[in-house]
Amino acid sequence: MSRRGLSFICQNCGAAASRWQGKCEACGEWNTMVEEGADRPAGPGRKGQKGRLFKLEPLTGEAKDAPRLASGLAELDRVTGGGFVRGSILLMAGDPGIGKSTLLIQATAALARAGHRAVYISGEEAAAQVRLRAERLGLSDAPVELAAETSVEDIIATLSEGKVPRLIVIDSIQTMWTDLVDSAPGTVSQVRGAAQALIRFAKRSGAAIILVGHVTKDGQIAGPRVVEHMVDAVLSFEGEGSHQFRILRAVKNRFGPTDEIGVFEMTGAGLREVSNPSELFLSERDLGSPGTAVFAGMEGTRPLLVEIQALVAPTSLGTPRRAVVGWDPSRLSMVIAVLEAHCGVKLGGYDVYLNVAGGMRINEPAADLAAAAALVSSLANSPLPADAVYFGEVSLSGAIRPVSHTPSRLKESAKLGFARAVLPEAARGDANDGKGGDGKSGLATTHVGGLTSLVAEIAALGKPRQNASPNNGHNAGQKPTQGGKSRGQDG
Ligand code: TYD
Ligand code: MG
């Protein structure tokens, strides 16, 4: 083969170079340049021809709602924004084994049962394996059209015959290959080429296509970062291996919101929709032990209550450990710094561990207050009241800033049997506005203006351990720090 037309493509970011390099100049990754055949131009060459004329349309005019097709799985529809849009392409990304194939065979079966033409193309499993799984899930009777194929040209030719499918699942894009590109399946050029061909087919035919994409260890969609830019929506399917909960999150969505999540539970009979996730996340609470606080959070338009667990323990290291699961480590550092600077809580000699129960991941700053409460509760060995929820953003000055959706948070808390809420001072009007606030929700509210008063509150409520200062809120963390203080100062 001649070397003309060959190029080196970064498998991480898709950047091209004309010669091999140890380090990709675009993304800075090492050893990611792989020689791939240059893409041939798509479509027939039009050298020397004048461009075709097309019609320009005004922006105003009859704005039609994107025609959608509900999948029949309410949690999936919530994330897509109401169903699959005709002619759209959606990328479903997730770790291997998280349940992408299971979710999509369930969605295809639900659509097929509703009388729509739904096609499932598996490039990873043999048709018999998919059939076996469908049988286990009790979906055998659904008129899904199934094939194990990997050639994009063959797939498009086959699906162009007959009635246009309403939904086509391609499992997975990494196994697909197109004749237009010379390199091996799974490489960036192939994945990009295959995705482009399928996108053209979706736009032309009006079928909605879901591409399954695997994610590498560091959370990137393997190889085809480029595909993210090409598709209409990117859904990420997440979960901790040890938990049965699975969370579907829209990372990008051209036709709907990106802050909604769908919650599923992996059971022996496939994925079960969880319509009230708070109940699930709070189902195994460790009542009465210090270091746990319930956070009344929001995911999109839906309130979601989760337990935040903290453990503050004397360190044996020069530099104490700060470990976080399910929350932003830099926000933990900030909350710790505010506690130290404004509330007299010294954590320099302590390891701090923070965990969001149930494998949930929180992105909201509103969790600051709950995290701070859990930390102080653990340090002062003072359990927080089991019937209280916390929410509010902590600012660097130690003030508690208001957050949005106070009424919804309170309403959900009351629904789940909580009796009181600790929330920002500035939310007083919000909570009493009669739109489901504490006026209606029946929750006793404690409004805190600053973190210092929260620390005082916790010390007043709890039964501090024997050697801790029982009387002064400001000193809630003071006594226990003494052992670690010298070490903290060393480090
Ligand atoms: P799968 O959908 O194959 O994952 P992916 O396509 O994302 O790689 O799911 C595989 C896992 O799900 C497997 O570890 C077993 C589990 N599972 C169940 O627990 N119950 C079920 O009914 C099914 C079908 C799978
Ligand atoms: Mg799979």
Coordinates of C-alpha atoms and ligand atoms in Angstrom, one line a residue:
M1 CA 0.0 0.0 0.0
S2 CA 1.4 3.4 -0.8
R3 CA 1.9 5.8 2.1
R4 CA 0.0 8.5 0.3
G5 CA -3.2 9.5 2.0
L6 CA -2.2 7.8 5.3
S7 CA -2.4 9.8 8.4
F8 CA -1.9 9.3 12.2
I9 CA -4.9 9.8 14.3
C10 CA -4.9 10.3 18.1
Q11 CA -7.1 7.6 19.6
N12 CA -7.9 9.9 22.5
C13 CA -9.1 13.1 20.8
G14 CA -9.2 12.3 17.1
A15 CA -6.6 14.8 16.1
A16 CA -4.7 13.9 12.9
A17 CA -1.0 14.3 12.1
S18 CA 0.9 13.6 8.9
R19 CA 3.7 11.7 10.8
W20 CA 3.9 9.6 13.9
Q21 CA 4.5 11.5 17.2
G22 CA 5.0 10.1 20.7
K23 CA 2.7 12.8 22.2
C24 CA -0.5 14.1 20.6
E25 CA -0.1 17.9 20.2
A26 CA -3.8 18.5 20.5
C27 CA -4.6 16.7 23.8
G28 CA -1.2 16.0 25.2
E29 CA -1.7 12.3 25.6
W30 CA 1.3 10.0 25.1
N31 CA 1.4 7.0 22.8
T32 CA -2.1 7.5 21.3
M33 CA -1.1 8.2 17.7
V34 CA -2.1 5.3 15.5
E35 CA -1.6 5.0 11.7
E36 CA -5.0 4.9 10.0
G37 CA -6.2 5.1 6.4
A38 CA -7.3 8.6 5.6
D39 CA -11.0 8.9 5.2
R40 CA -12.1 8.9 1.6
P41 CA -14.5 11.7 0.8
A42 CA -18.1 10.7 1.4
G43 CA -20.3 10.7 -1.7
P44 CA -19.4 10.9 -5.3
G45 CA -16.6 13.4 -6.2
R46 CA -17.9 16.6 -7.7
K47 CA -14.7 18.1 -9.0
G48 CA -15.2 20.9 -11.5
Q49 CA -19.0 21.0 -11.0
K50 CA -20.9 24.0 -9.7
G51 CA -22.5 23.7 -6.3
R52 CA -26.2 22.6 -6.2
L53 CA -28.6 25.4 -5.3
F54 CA -30.7 24.9 -2.2
K55 CA -33.6 26.9 -0.6
L56 CA -32.9 29.2 2.3
E57 CA -35.7 29.4 4.8
P58 CA -36.6 32.1 7.4
L59 CA -36.1 31.5 11.1
T60 CA -39.7 32.4 11.8
G61 CA -42.5 30.3 10.6
E62 CA -44.4 27.4 11.8
A63 CA -42.4 26.0 14.6
K64 CA -43.3 22.4 15.0
D65 CA -42.6 20.5 18.2
A66 CA -40.0 17.9 17.5
P67 CA -42.0 14.8 16.7
R68 CA -41.3 12.4 19.5
L69 CA -41.9 8.8 20.2
A70 CA -42.2 7.8 23.9
S71 CA -40.3 4.6 24.7
G72 CA -42.7 3.3 27.2
L73 CA -40.0 3.4 29.9
A74 CA -40.9 6.6 31.9
E75 CA -37.4 7.0 33.4
L76 CA -35.8 6.8 29.9
D77 CA -38.3 9.3 28.5
R78 CA -37.7 11.7 31.4
V79 CA -34.0 11.8 30.4
T80 CA -34.5 12.2 26.7
G81 CA -37.0 14.9 27.3
G82 CA -40.1 13.0 26.3
G83 CA -39.1 10.3 24.0
F84 CA -37.0 9.7 20.9
V85 CA -37.1 12.5 18.3
R86 CA -37.6 11.4 14.7
G87 CA -34.4 11.4 12.6
S88 CA -32.2 11.9 15.7
I89 CA -29.1 10.1 16.8
L90 CA -28.5 9.4 20.4
L91 CA -25.3 8.0 22.0
M92 CA -25.7 5.8 25.0
A93 CA -22.4 5.7 26.9
G94 CA -21.4 3.6 29.9
D95 CA -19.0 1.1 31.4
P96 CA -19.0 -2.4 30.1
G97 CA -21.5 -4.5 32.0
I98 CA -23.5 -1.6 33.4
G99 CA -26.6 -2.6 31.6
K100 CA -26.8 -0.7 28.3
S101 CA -27.8 -3.7 26.2
T102 CA -30.3 -4.7 28.8
L103 CA -31.9 -1.3 28.9
L104 CA -32.0 -1.0 25.1
I105 CA -33.5 -4.4 24.5
Q106 CA -36.2 -3.5 27.0
A107 CA -36.8 -0.2 25.2
T108 CA -36.9 -1.8 21.8
A109 CA -39.3 -4.5 23.0
A110 CA -41.6 -1.9 24.6
L111 CA -41.8 0.0 21.3
A112 CA -42.3 -3.1 19.2
R113 CA -45.1 -4.2 21.5
A114 CA -46.7 -0.8 21.0
G115 CA -46.8 -1.6 17.2
H116 CA -43.8 0.3 16.0
R117 CA -41.0 -1.1 13.8
A118 CA -38.0 -1.5 16.2
V119 CA -34.7 -3.0 15.1
Y120 CA -31.9 -4.2 17.4
I121 CA -28.5 -4.7 15.7
S122 CA -25.9 -6.4 17.8
G123 CA -22.3 -6.2 16.8
E124 CA -21.0 -7.8 20.0
E125 CA -23.3 -10.7 20.8
A126 CA -24.7 -13.4 18.5
A127 CA -28.4 -13.2 17.7
A128 CA -28.9 -16.4 19.8
Q129 CA -27.3 -14.6 22.9
V130 CA -29.6 -11.6 22.5
R131 CA -32.6 -13.9 22.1
L132 CA -31.6 -15.8 25.2
R133 CA -31.4 -12.6 27.2
A134 CA -34.7 -11.4 25.9
E135 CA -36.2 -14.7 27.0
R136 CA -34.8 -14.3 30.5
L137 CA -36.3 -10.8 30.6
G138 CA -39.7 -12.1 29.4
L139 CA -39.6 -10.2 26.2
S140 CA -39.7 -13.0 23.7
D141 CA -43.1 -12.2 22.5
A142 CA -42.2 -8.7 21.4
P143 CA -41.9 -8.4 17.6
V144 CA -38.4 -6.9 17.7
E145 CA -36.3 -7.3 14.5
L146 CA -33.0 -8.6 15.5
A147 CA -29.7 -9.1 13.6
A148 CA -26.0 -9.6 14.4
E149 CA -24.2 -7.4 11.9
T150 CA -21.3 -5.1 11.8
S151 CA -21.1 -3.7 8.2
V152 CA -22.7 -0.2 8.2
E153 CA -23.4 -0.4 4.4
D154 CA -25.2 -3.7 4.8
I155 CA -27.2 -2.4 7.7
I156 CA -28.3 0.7 5.9
A157 CA -29.1 -1.2 2.7
T158 CA -31.2 -3.7 4.7
L159 CA -33.1 -1.1 6.8
S160 CA -33.8 1.1 3.7
E161 CA -36.2 -1.7 2.5
G162 CA -39.7 -1.7 3.7
K163 CA -41.3 0.5 6.4
V164 CA -38.9 2.9 8.0
P165 CA -38.0 1.7 11.5
R166 CA -39.0 4.1 14.3
L167 CA -36.0 3.0 16.4
I168 CA -32.7 1.4 15.5
V169 CA -30.3 0.3 18.2
I170 CA -26.7 -0.2 17.2
D171 CA -24.9 -2.1 19.9
S172 CA -22.1 -1.0 19.8
I173 CA -20.6 1.8 17.5
Q174 CA -17.1 0.4 18.3
T175 CA -17.8 -2.8 16.5
M176 CA -19.2 -1.2 13.4
W177 CA -17.1 -0.7 10.2
T178 CA -17.7 1.1 6.9
D179 CA -16.1 0.4 3.5
L180 CA -15.3 4.1 3.2
V181 CA -12.5 3.9 5.7
D182 CA -9.5 1.6 5.5
S183 CA -8.6 1.2 9.1
A184 CA -9.7 -1.5 11.6
P185 CA -13.0 -1.4 13.5
G186 CA -12.8 0.5 16.8
T187 CA -10.3 3.0 15.6
V188 CA -11.3 6.7 15.6
S189 CA -11.6 6.9 11.8
Q190 CA -13.8 3.8 11.6
V191 CA -16.0 4.9 14.5
R192 CA -16.3 8.4 13.0
G193 CA -17.0 7.0 9.5
A194 CA -19.6 4.6 10.7
A195 CA -21.3 7.2 12.9
Q196 CA -21.4 9.6 10.0
A197 CA -23.0 7.1 7.7
L198 CA -25.6 6.2 10.3
I199 CA -26.4 9.9 11.1
R200 CA -26.9 10.5 7.3
F201 CA -29.3 7.5 7.2
A202 CA -31.2 8.8 10.3
K203 CA -31.7 12.3 8.9
R204 CA -32.7 10.9 5.5
S205 CA -35.1 8.2 6.7
G206 CA -36.5 9.8 9.9
A207 CA -35.6 6.8 12.0
A208 CA -34.3 7.4 15.5
I209 CA -31.0 5.7 16.1
I210 CA -29.3 4.9 19.4
L211 CA -25.6 4.1 19.2
V212 CA -24.1 2.3 22.2
G213 CA -20.6 3.5 23.1
H214 CA -18.2 2.0 25.6
V215 CA -16.4 4.1 28.1
T216 CA -12.8 3.7 29.1
K217 CA -11.6 3.5 32.6
D218 CA -11.1 7.3 33.0
G219 CA -14.7 7.9 31.9
Q220 CA -14.1 9.0 28.3
I221 CA -16.2 7.5 25.6
A222 CA -13.5 5.2 24.2
G223 CA -11.9 6.5 21.1
P224 CA -14.8 8.4 19.6
R225 CA -14.8 11.6 21.6
V226 CA -15.6 12.9 18.1
V227 CA -18.9 11.1 18.1
E228 CA -20.1 13.2 21.0
H229 CA -20.0 16.3 18.8
M230 CA -21.9 14.6 16.0
V231 CA -24.9 13.2 17.8
D232 CA -28.0 15.0 19.0
A233 CA -27.9 13.6 22.5
V234 CA -25.4 11.8 24.8
L235 CA -26.8 9.8 27.6
S236 CA -24.5 8.4 30.2
F237 CA -25.5 5.2 32.1
E238 CA -23.7 5.1 35.4
G239 CA -23.6 3.1 38.6
E240 CA -21.3 1.6 41.1
G241 CA -20.6 -2.1 40.4
S242 CA -21.5 -3.0 44.0
H243 CA -24.8 -1.3 44.0
Q244 CA -27.9 -2.3 42.0
F245 CA -28.8 1.3 41.3
R246 CA -28.2 2.7 37.8
I247 CA -28.5 6.3 36.9
L248 CA -29.1 7.5 33.4
R249 CA -28.0 11.1 32.8
A250 CA -28.3 13.4 29.8
V251 CA -24.8 14.9 29.2
K252 CA -25.9 16.6 26.0
N253 CA -29.4 17.0 24.5
R254 CA -30.3 19.1 21.5
F255 CA -34.0 18.5 22.1
G256 CA -34.4 18.5 25.8
P257 CA -33.0 19.2 29.3
T258 CA -29.6 18.0 30.4
D259 CA -30.2 18.0 34.1
E260 CA -32.8 15.2 34.4
I261 CA -31.8 11.8 35.6
G262 CA -33.5 8.4 35.3
V263 CA -33.1 5.9 38.0
F264 CA -33.1 2.1 37.5
E265 CA -32.5 -0.9 39.6
M266 CA -30.8 -3.9 38.2
T267 CA -32.7 -7.0 39.2
G268 CA -32.7 -10.6 38.2
A269 CA -35.4 -9.8 35.6
G270 CA -33.6 -6.8 34.0
L271 CA -33.8 -3.1 34.8
R272 CA -36.7 -1.9 36.9
E273 CA -37.7 1.7 36.8
V274 CA -37.5 3.5 40.1
S275 CA -40.1 6.2 40.1
N276 CA -39.4 7.4 43.7
P277 CA -35.6 7.3 44.0
S278 CA -35.4 9.0 47.4
E279 CA -37.1 6.0 49.0
L280 CA -34.5 3.8 47.5
F281 CA -31.5 5.9 48.5
L282 CA -32.7 6.2 52.0
S283 CA -33.9 2.6 52.4
E284 CA -30.8 1.4 54.3
R285 CA -30.1 4.3 56.6
D286 CA -27.9 3.9 59.6
L287 CA -30.1 5.8 62.1
G288 CA -28.6 7.3 65.2
S289 CA -24.9 7.1 64.3
P290 CA -22.9 10.3 64.1
G291 CA -21.6 11.6 60.7
T292 CA -24.7 11.1 58.6
A293 CA -26.9 13.9 57.2
V294 CA -29.7 13.7 54.8
F295 CA -29.4 16.1 51.9
A296 CA -32.6 17.3 50.2
G297 CA -31.2 17.6 46.6
M298 CA -32.7 18.3 43.2
E299 CA -31.9 16.4 40.0
G300 CA -33.5 18.4 37.2
T301 CA -37.1 19.0 38.1
R302 CA -37.2 16.1 40.6
P303 CA -36.2 16.4 44.3
L304 CA -34.0 13.6 45.4
L305 CA -33.0 12.9 49.0
V306 CA -29.7 11.1 49.7
E307 CA -27.7 10.4 52.7
I308 CA -24.2 12.0 53.1
Q309 CA -21.9 10.1 55.3
A310 CA -18.7 11.5 56.8
L311 CA -16.0 9.9 58.9
V312 CA -13.5 12.2 60.7
A313 CA -10.7 10.1 62.3
P314 CA -7.3 11.0 63.8
T315 CA -4.7 10.6 61.1
S316 CA -1.4 8.7 61.3
L317 CA 0.0 10.4 58.3
G318 CA 1.9 13.7 57.9
T319 CA -0.6 14.9 55.4
P320 CA -4.1 13.9 56.4
R321 CA -6.2 12.0 53.9
R322 CA -9.3 13.6 52.2
A323 CA -11.3 11.0 50.3
V324 CA -14.6 11.6 48.6
V325 CA -17.0 9.3 46.8
G326 CA -19.9 10.8 44.9
W327 CA -19.0 14.5 45.5
D328 CA -16.6 17.1 44.2
P329 CA -13.3 16.8 46.2
S330 CA -12.6 20.5 45.7
R331 CA -15.9 21.4 47.4
L332 CA -15.0 19.2 50.3
S333 CA -11.7 21.1 50.6
M334 CA -13.6 24.3 50.5
V335 CA -16.1 23.3 53.2
I336 CA -13.2 22.1 55.4
A337 CA -11.4 25.4 54.9
V338 CA -14.5 27.4 55.9
L339 CA -15.1 25.2 59.0
E340 CA -11.5 25.8 60.0
A341 CA -11.3 29.5 59.2
H342 CA -14.7 30.6 60.5
C343 CA -16.0 28.0 62.9
G344 CA -12.9 27.0 64.9
V345 CA -13.3 23.4 63.8
K346 CA -9.7 22.2 63.3
L347 CA -9.5 19.2 60.9
G348 CA -5.7 19.4 60.2
G349 CA -4.9 16.4 62.3
Y350 CA -7.8 14.3 61.0
D351 CA -8.4 12.1 58.0
V352 CA -11.7 13.0 56.4
Y353 CA -13.8 10.6 54.4
L354 CA -17.0 11.6 52.7
N355 CA -19.4 9.2 50.9
V356 CA -22.8 9.7 49.2
A357 CA -24.8 6.6 50.0
G358 CA -26.2 4.4 47.3
G359 CA -23.7 5.1 44.6
M360 CA -25.3 8.5 43.8
R361 CA -23.2 11.4 42.5
I362 CA -24.1 14.9 43.5
N363 CA -23.2 18.0 41.5
E364 CA -25.1 20.6 43.4
P365 CA -23.4 23.2 45.7
A366 CA -26.6 22.9 47.8
A367 CA -25.0 19.8 49.4
D368 CA -22.4 22.0 51.2
L369 CA -24.6 22.4 54.3
A370 CA -25.4 18.7 54.6
A371 CA -21.7 17.8 54.1
A372 CA -20.6 20.3 56.7
A373 CA -23.2 19.0 59.1
A374 CA -22.1 15.4 58.6
L375 CA -18.4 16.4 59.1
V376 CA -19.1 18.3 62.3
S377 CA -21.4 15.5 63.5
S378 CA -18.7 12.9 63.0
L379 CA -16.0 15.0 64.6
A380 CA -18.0 15.9 67.7
N381 CA -19.5 12.4 67.9
S382 CA -22.9 13.9 67.9
P383 CA -25.6 12.2 65.9
L384 CA -27.8 14.5 63.9
P385 CA -31.5 14.2 64.4
A386 CA -32.8 11.3 62.2
D387 CA -35.8 13.3 61.0
A388 CA -33.9 16.3 59.7
V389 CA -32.9 17.2 56.1
Y390 CA -30.2 19.8 55.2
F391 CA -29.6 21.9 52.2
G392 CA -27.8 25.2 51.4
E393 CA -24.7 26.5 49.8
V394 CA -21.7 27.5 51.9
S395 CA -19.9 30.6 50.8
L396 CA -16.2 31.3 51.5
S397 CA -17.2 33.8 54.2
G398 CA -19.0 31.1 56.1
A399 CA -22.5 32.4 55.2
I400 CA -25.2 30.0 54.0
R401 CA -26.5 31.1 50.6
P402 CA -30.0 30.3 49.4
V403 CA -30.5 27.6 46.7
S404 CA -33.3 27.1 44.2
H405 CA -36.4 24.9 44.5
T406 CA -36.8 25.2 48.3
P407 CA -40.6 24.3 48.2
S408 CA -40.0 21.1 46.2
R409 CA -37.2 20.0 48.5
L410 CA -39.4 20.6 51.6
K411 CA -42.4 18.8 50.0
E412 CA -40.3 15.7 49.1
S413 CA -38.8 15.7 52.6
A414 CA -42.3 15.8 54.2
K415 CA -43.5 13.1 51.9
L416 CA -40.7 10.8 53.1
G417 CA -41.6 11.4 56.7
F418 CA -39.0 14.0 57.7
A419 CA -40.1 16.5 60.4
R420 CA -37.6 19.3 60.1
A421 CA -35.3 21.0 57.7
V422 CA -32.2 23.0 58.2
L423 CA -31.9 25.6 55.4
P424 CA -30.6 29.0 54.5
E425 CA -31.8 32.0 56.4
A426 CA -32.5 33.8 53.1
A427 CA -35.0 31.0 52.1
R428 CA -37.4 32.1 54.8
G429 CA -39.7 33.8 52.3
D430 CA -39.3 30.9 49.9
A431 CA -40.3 28.3 52.4
N432 CA -43.4 30.3 53.5
D433 CA -44.6 31.2 50.1
G434 CA -47.5 28.7 50.4
K435 CA -46.5 26.9 47.2
G436 CA -45.7 23.7 49.1
G437 CA -43.3 25.4 51.5
D438 CA -43.3 24.6 55.2
G439 CA -46.6 26.4 55.4
K440 CA -48.0 23.4 53.6
S441 CA -45.4 20.7 54.0
G442 CA -45.7 20.9 57.8
L443 CA -41.9 20.7 58.3
A444 CA -40.3 22.6 61.2
T445 CA -37.7 24.7 59.7
T446 CA -34.4 26.0 61.2
H447 CA -33.0 28.8 59.2
V448 CA -29.3 29.3 59.5
G449 CA -27.5 32.4 58.3
G450 CA -23.9 31.1 58.8
L451 CA -22.0 27.9 59.3
T452 CA -21.0 28.9 62.8
S453 CA -24.6 28.7 64.0
L454 CA -25.0 25.3 62.4
V455 CA -21.9 24.1 64.3
A456 CA -23.5 25.5 67.5
E457 CA -26.8 23.8 66.6
I458 CA -25.2 20.4 66.2
A459 CA -23.3 20.7 69.5
A460 CA -26.5 21.7 71.2
L461 CA -28.5 18.8 69.7
G462 CA -26.0 16.0 70.2
K463 CA -24.4 14.0 73.0
P464 CA -20.7 14.8 72.4
R465 CA -18.2 12.1 73.3
Q466 CA -16.8 12.2 76.8
N467 CA -13.7 14.2 76.1
A468 CA -15.4 16.8 73.8
S469 CA -16.4 20.2 75.0
P470 CA -20.1 19.9 75.7
N471 CA -21.1 23.5 76.2
N472 CA -19.9 25.7 73.4
G473 CA -20.9 25.3 69.9
H474 CA -17.9 27.0 68.6
N475 CA -15.7 24.4 70.2
A476 CA -17.7 21.4 68.9
G477 CA -14.6 20.1 67.1
Q478 CA -12.0 21.7 69.4
K479 CA -11.4 19.1 72.1
P480 CA -11.0 16.0 69.9
T481 CA -8.5 17.8 67.7
Q482 CA -6.0 18.2 70.5
G483 CA -4.4 14.8 69.9
G484 CA -3.8 15.4 66.3
K485 CA -3.0 19.1 66.5
S486 CA 0.7 18.9 66.7
R487 CA 0.8 16.4 63.9
G488 CA -1.4 18.6 61.8
Q489 CA 0.9 21.5 62.4
D490 CA 3.9 19.5 61.4
G491 CA 2.3 18.5 58.2
Ligands
TYD1 P1 -25.4 -5.6 29.9 O1 -26.7 -5.0 29.5 O2 -24.9 -6.8 29.0 O3 -24.3 -4.5 30.0 P2 -23.6 -3.7 28.8 O4 -24.4 -3.9 27.6 O5 -23.6 -2.3 29.3 O6 -22.2 -4.2 28.7 O7 -25.6 -6.1 31.4 C1 -24.7 -7.0 31.9 C2 -24.9 -7.1 33.4 O8 -26.2 -6.9 33.9 C3 -24.4 -8.4 33.8 O9 -23.3 -8.2 34.7 C4 -25.5 -9.1 34.5 C5 -26.5 -8.0 34.8 N1 -27.9 -8.4 34.6 C6 -28.7 -8.6 35.6 O10 -28.3 -8.5 36.8 N2 -30.0 -9.0 35.4 C7 -30.5 -9.2 34.2 O11 -31.7 -9.5 34.0 C8 -29.6 -9.0 33.1 C9 -30.1 -9.1 31.7 C10 -28.3 -8.6 33.3
MG2 MG -23.7 -4.8 25.8

